[in-house]
Amino acid sequence: MSETLFDLAGRVAIVTGTSRGLGQYFARALAKAGADLVLTSRNKNRLAPFESEMRALGRRAISLELDVRDQQSIEKMVVVAESEFGHLDILVNNAGCNVRKPALDVAWDDWNLILDTNLRGSFFVAQAVARRMIPRQYGRIINIGSVTSVAGYAGLAPYGASRGGIRQLTMSLADDWGKYGVTVNCLAPGWFRTEQNKVLYENKEWVEYLVDRIPLKRPGQPHDLDGAIVFLAAESSRYITGQTLLVDGGISTGAVRSLVSNAPPSAEK
């Protein structure tokens, strides 16, 4: 198999929301595959240590302020990024937030914060970047969804709505921009420990409950996403668009126990 299928040398990737969490893992995986990076956060100063880490890998990297709820901020970021590198090849729409509450307790402002950040923000960042990709007839847009893109969970009504919207948005944009050589896919992680949900993982009983429902019997580790993000960003996925790739240990199968015993299947005939 040709190594160039996964080689991102010479490519420029924007990764939104890289001050912490999975965004940094996405950016790191792309950098190790050869990509130069545009790192973003609402507070650019928080990106300095991570930018230094990326440069230590031998990559060009810049840090830019971005508030995905502000259209002027989006346009300014994209203009500066294109000016710095001359072209934009990859977008990872990672910036997001959550407010975890029972549905009856969700406030108007909670809903607006989550949907404006996760869904509206992703659309307008993709639009701004696609305007630069289309004239070059090349682009890879990766929207970050979630297992909540395909399954419902109590306490996550607005978040699930935003991530379900990301899946639908991905398919629509893929149809819109495919003729210009721009692919649009959704990477949907399952249950990974992040800053947003770390309190859950401090509850041993809840972790056991979760693991029991994951066919691979463990929560996700950030590096489990490395191969998927590089695959969707590289030539390896050149004929794939409009798809949602679930990296979730199998929890989206919705499987329940159908056997009383947990013993492995017998090899006897």
Short mmCIF file of C-alpha atoms in Angstrom, two decimals, residues 129-269:
data_model
loop_
_atom_site.label_atom_id
_atom_site.label_comp_id
_atom_site.label_asym_id
_atom_site.label_seq_id
_atom_site.Cartn_x
_atom_site.Cartn_y
_atom_site.Cartn_z
CA VAL A 129 -13.02 27.65 4.67
CA ALA A 130 -14.83 26.04 1.71
CA ARG A 131 -14.83 29.40 -0.09
CA ARG A 132 -11.03 29.12 -0.10
CA MET A 133 -10.94 25.41 -0.97
CA ILE A 134 -13.35 25.47 -3.91
CA PRO A 135 -11.22 27.61 -6.26
CA ARG A 136 -8.39 25.09 -5.79
CA GLN A 137 -10.73 22.12 -6.37
CA TYR A 138 -9.49 20.40 -3.23
CA GLY A 139 -10.45 20.16 0.41
CA ARG A 140 -11.09 17.87 3.34
CA ILE A 141 -13.67 19.02 5.89
CA ILE A 142 -14.09 16.86 8.99
CA ASN A 143 -16.96 17.78 11.28
CA ILE A 144 -16.64 16.35 14.76
CA GLY A 145 -19.85 14.69 15.83
CA SER A 146 -20.49 12.17 18.57
CA VAL A 147 -22.21 8.89 19.26
CA THR A 148 -25.08 11.23 20.19
CA SER A 149 -25.29 11.95 16.45
CA VAL A 150 -27.01 8.57 16.13
CA ALA A 151 -28.30 7.74 19.62
CA GLY A 152 -30.24 9.57 22.30
CA TYR A 153 -29.15 9.92 25.92
CA ALA A 154 -31.00 11.44 28.88
CA GLY A 155 -29.53 14.74 30.02
CA LEU A 156 -28.09 15.53 26.61
CA ALA A 157 -31.09 16.86 24.68
CA PRO A 158 -29.57 20.06 23.21
CA TYR A 159 -26.14 18.48 22.81
CA GLY A 160 -27.60 15.47 21.01
CA ALA A 161 -29.67 17.77 18.81
CA SER A 162 -26.53 19.69 17.87
CA ARG A 163 -24.57 16.54 17.08
CA GLY A 164 -27.44 14.98 15.16
CA GLY A 165 -27.54 18.21 13.20
CA ILE A 166 -23.81 17.86 12.48
CA ARG A 167 -24.46 14.49 10.86
CA GLN A 168 -27.20 15.92 8.63
CA LEU A 169 -25.13 19.01 7.87
CA THR A 170 -22.24 16.77 6.80
CA MET A 171 -24.40 14.97 4.24
CA SER A 172 -25.82 18.21 2.84
CA LEU A 173 -22.45 19.92 2.48
CA ALA A 174 -20.96 16.79 0.90
CA ASP A 175 -23.63 16.98 -1.78
CA ASP A 176 -23.11 20.72 -2.21
CA TRP A 177 -19.33 20.72 -2.51
CA GLY A 178 -18.38 17.31 -3.88
CA LYS A 179 -18.31 18.61 -7.45
CA TYR A 180 -15.56 21.01 -6.39
CA GLY A 181 -13.28 18.30 -5.04
CA VAL A 182 -14.15 19.03 -1.40
CA THR A 183 -15.11 16.04 0.75
CA VAL A 184 -17.11 16.50 3.94
CA ASN A 185 -17.27 13.76 6.56
CA CYS A 186 -18.18 13.42 10.21
CA LEU A 187 -15.94 11.77 12.80
CA ALA A 188 -18.12 10.67 15.70
CA PRO A 189 -16.33 9.59 18.89
CA GLY A 190 -18.10 7.44 21.44
CA TRP A 191 -17.55 7.78 25.17
CA PHE A 192 -14.14 9.39 25.68
CA ARG A 193 -13.06 11.12 28.86
CA THR A 194 -12.76 14.87 28.20
CA GLU A 195 -12.90 18.07 30.23
CA GLN A 196 -16.62 18.26 29.50
CA ASN A 197 -17.49 14.90 31.02
CA LYS A 198 -14.62 14.02 33.38
CA VAL A 199 -16.92 14.17 36.41
CA LEU A 200 -18.72 11.09 35.09
CA TYR A 201 -15.51 9.07 35.03
CA GLU A 202 -14.92 9.80 38.71
CA ASN A 203 -17.96 7.63 39.47
CA LYS A 204 -16.80 4.00 39.52
CA GLU A 205 -20.35 2.64 39.35
CA TRP A 206 -21.13 4.72 36.27
CA VAL A 207 -17.91 3.63 34.53
CA GLU A 208 -18.78 -0.02 35.16
CA TYR A 209 -22.27 0.63 33.78
CA LEU A 210 -20.77 2.23 30.66
CA VAL A 211 -18.14 -0.44 30.04
CA ASP A 212 -20.76 -3.16 30.32
CA ARG A 213 -22.51 -1.63 27.29
CA ILE A 214 -19.41 -1.20 25.11
CA PRO A 215 -18.60 -4.35 23.09
CA LEU A 216 -14.86 -3.68 23.38
CA LYS A 217 -15.30 -3.31 27.15
CA ARG A 218 -13.51 -0.04 27.74
CA PRO A 219 -14.06 3.69 27.20
CA GLY A 220 -12.20 5.30 24.33
CA GLN A 221 -8.66 6.62 24.71
CA PRO A 222 -7.76 9.77 22.73
CA HIS A 223 -5.18 7.94 20.59
CA ASP A 224 -7.95 5.62 19.38
CA LEU A 225 -8.95 8.55 17.14
CA ASP A 226 -5.52 9.12 15.54
CA GLY A 227 -5.98 6.76 12.60
CA ALA A 228 -9.50 7.95 11.86
CA ILE A 229 -8.65 11.65 11.74
CA VAL A 230 -5.63 11.08 9.47
CA PHE A 231 -7.64 8.73 7.25
CA LEU A 232 -10.38 11.33 6.70
CA ALA A 233 -7.84 14.11 6.11
CA ALA A 234 -5.65 12.26 3.61
CA GLU A 235 -5.83 10.76 0.13
CA SER A 236 -6.89 7.50 1.75
CA SER A 237 -10.47 8.84 1.92
CA ARG A 238 -10.58 10.54 -1.47
CA TYR A 239 -13.75 8.69 -2.58
CA ILE A 240 -15.56 9.00 0.74
CA THR A 241 -17.87 11.91 1.47
CA GLY A 242 -21.05 12.57 3.41
CA GLN A 243 -20.28 9.76 5.84
CA THR A 244 -20.26 9.48 9.62
CA LEU A 245 -17.41 7.36 10.98
CA LEU A 246 -18.20 6.16 14.50
CA VAL A 247 -15.19 5.41 16.68
CA ASP A 248 -17.05 4.19 19.72
CA GLY A 249 -15.98 0.68 20.69
CA GLY A 250 -19.26 -0.56 19.26
CA ILE A 251 -21.66 1.10 21.70
CA SER A 252 -23.75 2.44 18.82
CA THR A 253 -24.79 -1.11 17.98
CA GLY A 254 -27.26 -0.73 20.84
CA ALA A 255 -26.57 -4.31 21.79
CA VAL A 256 -27.95 -5.87 24.97
CA ARG A 257 -27.02 -9.18 26.51
CA SER A 258 -28.66 -12.07 24.71
CA LEU A 259 -26.86 -14.78 26.69
CA VAL A 260 -27.06 -15.48 30.40
CA SER A 261 -23.41 -16.50 30.68
CA ASN A 262 -20.42 -14.26 29.95
CA ALA A 263 -18.27 -17.31 29.21
CA PRO A 264 -16.55 -17.36 25.79
CA PRO A 265 -18.23 -19.49 23.10
CA SER A 266 -17.28 -23.15 23.13
CA ALA A 267 -14.96 -24.49 20.45
CA GLU A 268 -16.56 -27.92 20.63
CA LYS A 269 -18.48 -29.26 17.63
#
